[in-house]
Coordinates of C-alpha atoms in Angstrom, one line a residue:
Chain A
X1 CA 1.2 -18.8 -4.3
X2 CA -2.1 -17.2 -5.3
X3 CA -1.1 -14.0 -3.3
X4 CA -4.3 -11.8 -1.5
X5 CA -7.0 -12.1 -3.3
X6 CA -9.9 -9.7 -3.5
X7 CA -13.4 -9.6 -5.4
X8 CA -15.3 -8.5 -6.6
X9 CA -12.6 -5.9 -9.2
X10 CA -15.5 -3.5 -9.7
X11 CA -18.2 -2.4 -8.2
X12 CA -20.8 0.0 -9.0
X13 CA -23.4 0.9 -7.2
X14 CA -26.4 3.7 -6.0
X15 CA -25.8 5.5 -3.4
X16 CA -27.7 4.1 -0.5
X17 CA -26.9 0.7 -1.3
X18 CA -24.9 -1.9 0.7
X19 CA -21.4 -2.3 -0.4
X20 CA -19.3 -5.8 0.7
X21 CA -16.0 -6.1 -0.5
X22 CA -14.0 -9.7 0.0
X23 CA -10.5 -10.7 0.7
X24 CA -8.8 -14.0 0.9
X25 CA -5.2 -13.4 2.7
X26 CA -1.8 -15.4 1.4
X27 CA -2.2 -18.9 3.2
X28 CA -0.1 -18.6 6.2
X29 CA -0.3 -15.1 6.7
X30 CA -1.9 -14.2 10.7
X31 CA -2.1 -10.3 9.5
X32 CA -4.9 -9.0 7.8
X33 CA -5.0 -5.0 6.7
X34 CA -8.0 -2.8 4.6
X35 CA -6.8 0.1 2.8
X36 CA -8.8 2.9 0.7
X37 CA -6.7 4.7 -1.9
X38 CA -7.7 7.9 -3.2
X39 CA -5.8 10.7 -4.8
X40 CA -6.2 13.1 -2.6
X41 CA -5.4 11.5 0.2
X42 CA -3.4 8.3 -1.2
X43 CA -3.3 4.6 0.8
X44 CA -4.9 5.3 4.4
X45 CA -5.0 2.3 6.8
X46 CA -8.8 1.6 7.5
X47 CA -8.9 -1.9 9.7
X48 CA -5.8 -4.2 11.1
X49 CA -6.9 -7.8 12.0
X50 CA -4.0 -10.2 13.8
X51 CA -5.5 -13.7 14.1
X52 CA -8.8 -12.8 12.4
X53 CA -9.0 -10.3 15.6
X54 CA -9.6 -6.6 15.0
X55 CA -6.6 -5.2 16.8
X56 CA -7.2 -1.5 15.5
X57 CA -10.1 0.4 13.4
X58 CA -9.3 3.8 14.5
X59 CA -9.2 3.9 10.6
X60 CA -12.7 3.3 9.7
X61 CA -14.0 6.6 8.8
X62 CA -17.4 6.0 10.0
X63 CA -19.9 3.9 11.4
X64 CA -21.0 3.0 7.9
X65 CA -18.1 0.8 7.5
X66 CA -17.5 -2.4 8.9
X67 CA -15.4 -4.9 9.0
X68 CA -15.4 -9.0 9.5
X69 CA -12.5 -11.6 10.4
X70 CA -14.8 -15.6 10.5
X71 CA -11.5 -17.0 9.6
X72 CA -7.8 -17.1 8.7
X73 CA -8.8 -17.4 5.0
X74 CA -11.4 -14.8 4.2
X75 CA -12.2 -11.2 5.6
X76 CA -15.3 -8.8 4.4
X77 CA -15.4 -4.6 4.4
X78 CA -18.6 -3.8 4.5
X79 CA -20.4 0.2 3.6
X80 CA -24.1 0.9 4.3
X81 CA -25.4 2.7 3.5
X82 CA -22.8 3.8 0.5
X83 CA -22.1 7.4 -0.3
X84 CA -20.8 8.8 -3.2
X85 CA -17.7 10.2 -1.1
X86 CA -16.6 6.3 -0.7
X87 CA -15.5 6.1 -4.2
X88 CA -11.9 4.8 -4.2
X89 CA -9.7 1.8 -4.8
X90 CA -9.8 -0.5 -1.5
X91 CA -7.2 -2.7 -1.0
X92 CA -6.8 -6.0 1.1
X93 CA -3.0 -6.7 2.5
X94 CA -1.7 -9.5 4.3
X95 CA 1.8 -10.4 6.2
X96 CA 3.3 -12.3 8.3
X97 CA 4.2 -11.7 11.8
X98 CA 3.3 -7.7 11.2
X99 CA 6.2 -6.7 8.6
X100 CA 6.1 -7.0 4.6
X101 CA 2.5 -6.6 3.5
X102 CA 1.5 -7.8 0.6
X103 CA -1.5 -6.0 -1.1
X104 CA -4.2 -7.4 -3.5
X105 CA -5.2 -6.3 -6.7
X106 CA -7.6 -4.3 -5.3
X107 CA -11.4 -3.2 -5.8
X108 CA -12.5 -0.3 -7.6
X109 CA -15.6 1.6 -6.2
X110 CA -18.0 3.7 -7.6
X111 CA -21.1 5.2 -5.8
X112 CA -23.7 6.8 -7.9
Chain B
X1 CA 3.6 17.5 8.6
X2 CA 3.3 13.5 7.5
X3 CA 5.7 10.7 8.8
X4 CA 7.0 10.1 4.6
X5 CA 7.8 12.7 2.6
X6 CA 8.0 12.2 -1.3
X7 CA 7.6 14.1 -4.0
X8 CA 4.5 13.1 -6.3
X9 CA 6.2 14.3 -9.5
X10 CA 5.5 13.4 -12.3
X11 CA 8.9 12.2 -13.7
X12 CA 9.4 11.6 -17.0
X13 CA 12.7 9.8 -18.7
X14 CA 13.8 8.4 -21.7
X15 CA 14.4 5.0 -22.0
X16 CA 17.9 3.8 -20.6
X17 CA 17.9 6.8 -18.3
X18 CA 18.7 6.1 -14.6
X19 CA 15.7 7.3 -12.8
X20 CA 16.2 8.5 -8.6
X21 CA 13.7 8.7 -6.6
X22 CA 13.7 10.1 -2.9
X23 CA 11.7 10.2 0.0
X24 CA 12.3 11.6 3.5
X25 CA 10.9 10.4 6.7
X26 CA 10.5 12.1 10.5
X27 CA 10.7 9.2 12.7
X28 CA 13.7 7.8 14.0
X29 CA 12.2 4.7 15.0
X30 CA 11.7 3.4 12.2
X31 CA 13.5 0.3 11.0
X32 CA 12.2 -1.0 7.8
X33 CA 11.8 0.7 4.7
X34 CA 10.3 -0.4 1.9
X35 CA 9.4 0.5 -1.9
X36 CA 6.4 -0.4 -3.8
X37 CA 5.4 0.0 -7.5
X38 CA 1.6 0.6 -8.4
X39 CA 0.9 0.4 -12.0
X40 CA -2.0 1.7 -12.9
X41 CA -4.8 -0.1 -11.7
X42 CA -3.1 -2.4 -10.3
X43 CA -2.4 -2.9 -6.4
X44 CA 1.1 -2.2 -5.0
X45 CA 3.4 -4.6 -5.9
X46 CA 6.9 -4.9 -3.1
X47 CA 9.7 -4.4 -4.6
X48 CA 12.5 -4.1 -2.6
X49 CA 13.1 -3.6 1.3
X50 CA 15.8 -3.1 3.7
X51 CA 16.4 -3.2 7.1
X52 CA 18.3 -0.3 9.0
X53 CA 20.4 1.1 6.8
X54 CA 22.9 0.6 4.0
X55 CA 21.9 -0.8 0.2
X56 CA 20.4 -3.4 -1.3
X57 CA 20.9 -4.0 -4.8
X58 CA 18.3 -6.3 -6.8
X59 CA 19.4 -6.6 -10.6
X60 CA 18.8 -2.6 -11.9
X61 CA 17.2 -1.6 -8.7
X62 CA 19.2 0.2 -5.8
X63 CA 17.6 0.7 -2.7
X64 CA 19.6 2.9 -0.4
X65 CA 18.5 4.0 3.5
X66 CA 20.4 7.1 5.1
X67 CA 19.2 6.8 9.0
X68 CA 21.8 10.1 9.4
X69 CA 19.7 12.1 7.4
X70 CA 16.3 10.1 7.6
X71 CA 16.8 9.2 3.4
X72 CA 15.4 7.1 1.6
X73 CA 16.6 6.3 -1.9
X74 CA 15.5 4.1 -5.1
X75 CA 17.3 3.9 -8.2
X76 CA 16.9 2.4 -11.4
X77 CA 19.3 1.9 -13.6
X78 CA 19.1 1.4 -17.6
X79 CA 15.1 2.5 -17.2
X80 CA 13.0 0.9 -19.3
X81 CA 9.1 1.8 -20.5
X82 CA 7.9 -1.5 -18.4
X83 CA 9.1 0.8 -15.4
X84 CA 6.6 3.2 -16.1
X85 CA 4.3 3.1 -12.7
X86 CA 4.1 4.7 -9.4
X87 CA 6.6 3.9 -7.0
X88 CA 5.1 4.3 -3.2
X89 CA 8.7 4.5 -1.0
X90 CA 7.1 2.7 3.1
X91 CA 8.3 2.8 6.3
X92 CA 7.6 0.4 9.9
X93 CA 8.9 0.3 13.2
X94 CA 9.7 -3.5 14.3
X95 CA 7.2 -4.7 16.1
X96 CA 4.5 -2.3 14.4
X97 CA 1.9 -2.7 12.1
X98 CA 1.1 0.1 10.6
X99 CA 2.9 1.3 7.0
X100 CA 3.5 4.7 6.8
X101 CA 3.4 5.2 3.0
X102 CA 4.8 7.7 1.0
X103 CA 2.5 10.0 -1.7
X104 CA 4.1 7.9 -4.7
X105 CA 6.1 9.3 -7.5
X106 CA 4.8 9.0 -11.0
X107 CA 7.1 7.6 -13.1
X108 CA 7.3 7.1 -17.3
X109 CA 9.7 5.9 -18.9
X110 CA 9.5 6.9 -22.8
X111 CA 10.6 4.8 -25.5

């Protein structure tokens, strides 16, 4: 098993500029989950998908950020424009039948 | 006041130490609890969970619930410096989705 898989690991970019971040979910798995990860604030839940539907974005901290389900195998999070302030590890989670998640490697963002 | 307590340390042992790490929680409702290790850079990684109370014992690791006192409790015994992460103690309610994570406790293990 490949586990969640995210891409790209970094990403650097000006601020201003359109930020998509990728996510394929363990095979199998019908729960989908975004996550930012800062220091100061540690893991907060941005997006929940269940059956590529978005069940609950109360998360998303703005309209800047968006988030796509096409299919069971691949999901996108989506800033623009990016601010500087959205620098932070975002991470993709999956499970099965909405108990053990099981998280990605992550992607590491930088705004300029 | 957040749903998961934990103290962020940092916590530092020598090698073959046992290290115990804690977290409290505020909702009685919950039914699963779960701990994850981060190392650095890395996402987090489950390592052990339980349901309701009592222990689970995986090799050195001892996870331990308290539903009494709203405890929750991970130990490792004979530490070693491959132990040396961040260890993010999780919480659900069944039929929930939403973790309620800890703040993480630093942890190194020196050799």
């Amino acid at each position: 098993d490949a586990g969640v898989i995210q891409s790209p690991r970094h990403e650097v970019t000006e601020m201003g500029q359109e930020v998509t971040l990728r996510c394929k979910p363990i095979s199998g798995h019908n729960s989908l989950f975004w996550y930012r990860q800062t220091m100061m604030r540690g893991l907060e839940l941005l997006i929940y998908f269940n059956n590529n539907v978005p069940i609950d974005d109360s998360g998303m901290p703005e309209d800047r950020f968006s988030a796509k389900m096409p299919n069971a195998s691949f999901s996108t999070l989506k800033i623009q424009p990016s601010e500087p302030r959205d620098s932070a590890v975002y991470f993709c989670a999956s499970s099965l039948l909405e108990d053990i998640q099981y998280f990605g490697a992550g992607t590491r963002l930088s705004v300029l | 006041q957040k749903e998961v307590e934990q103290d962020p340390g940092p916590l530092s042992v020598p090698e073959g130490a046992i290290v115990s790490l804690n977290c409290t929680y505020s909702n009685s409702a919950f039914q699963y609890f779960m701990w994850y290790r981060q190392y650095s850079r890395k996402g987090p990684e489950l390592l052990m969970y339980t349901y309701s109370s009592g222990n689970k014992e995986d090799g050195r690791f001892t996870a331990q619930v308290d539903k009494s006192s709203k405890y929750i409790s991970l130990f490792i015994r004979d530490s070693q410096p491959s132990d040396s992460a961040t260890y993010l103690c999780a919480t659900l309610t069944v039929n929930d989705y939403k973790l309620s994570f800890g703040a993480g406790t630093t942890v190194t293990v020196r050799a």
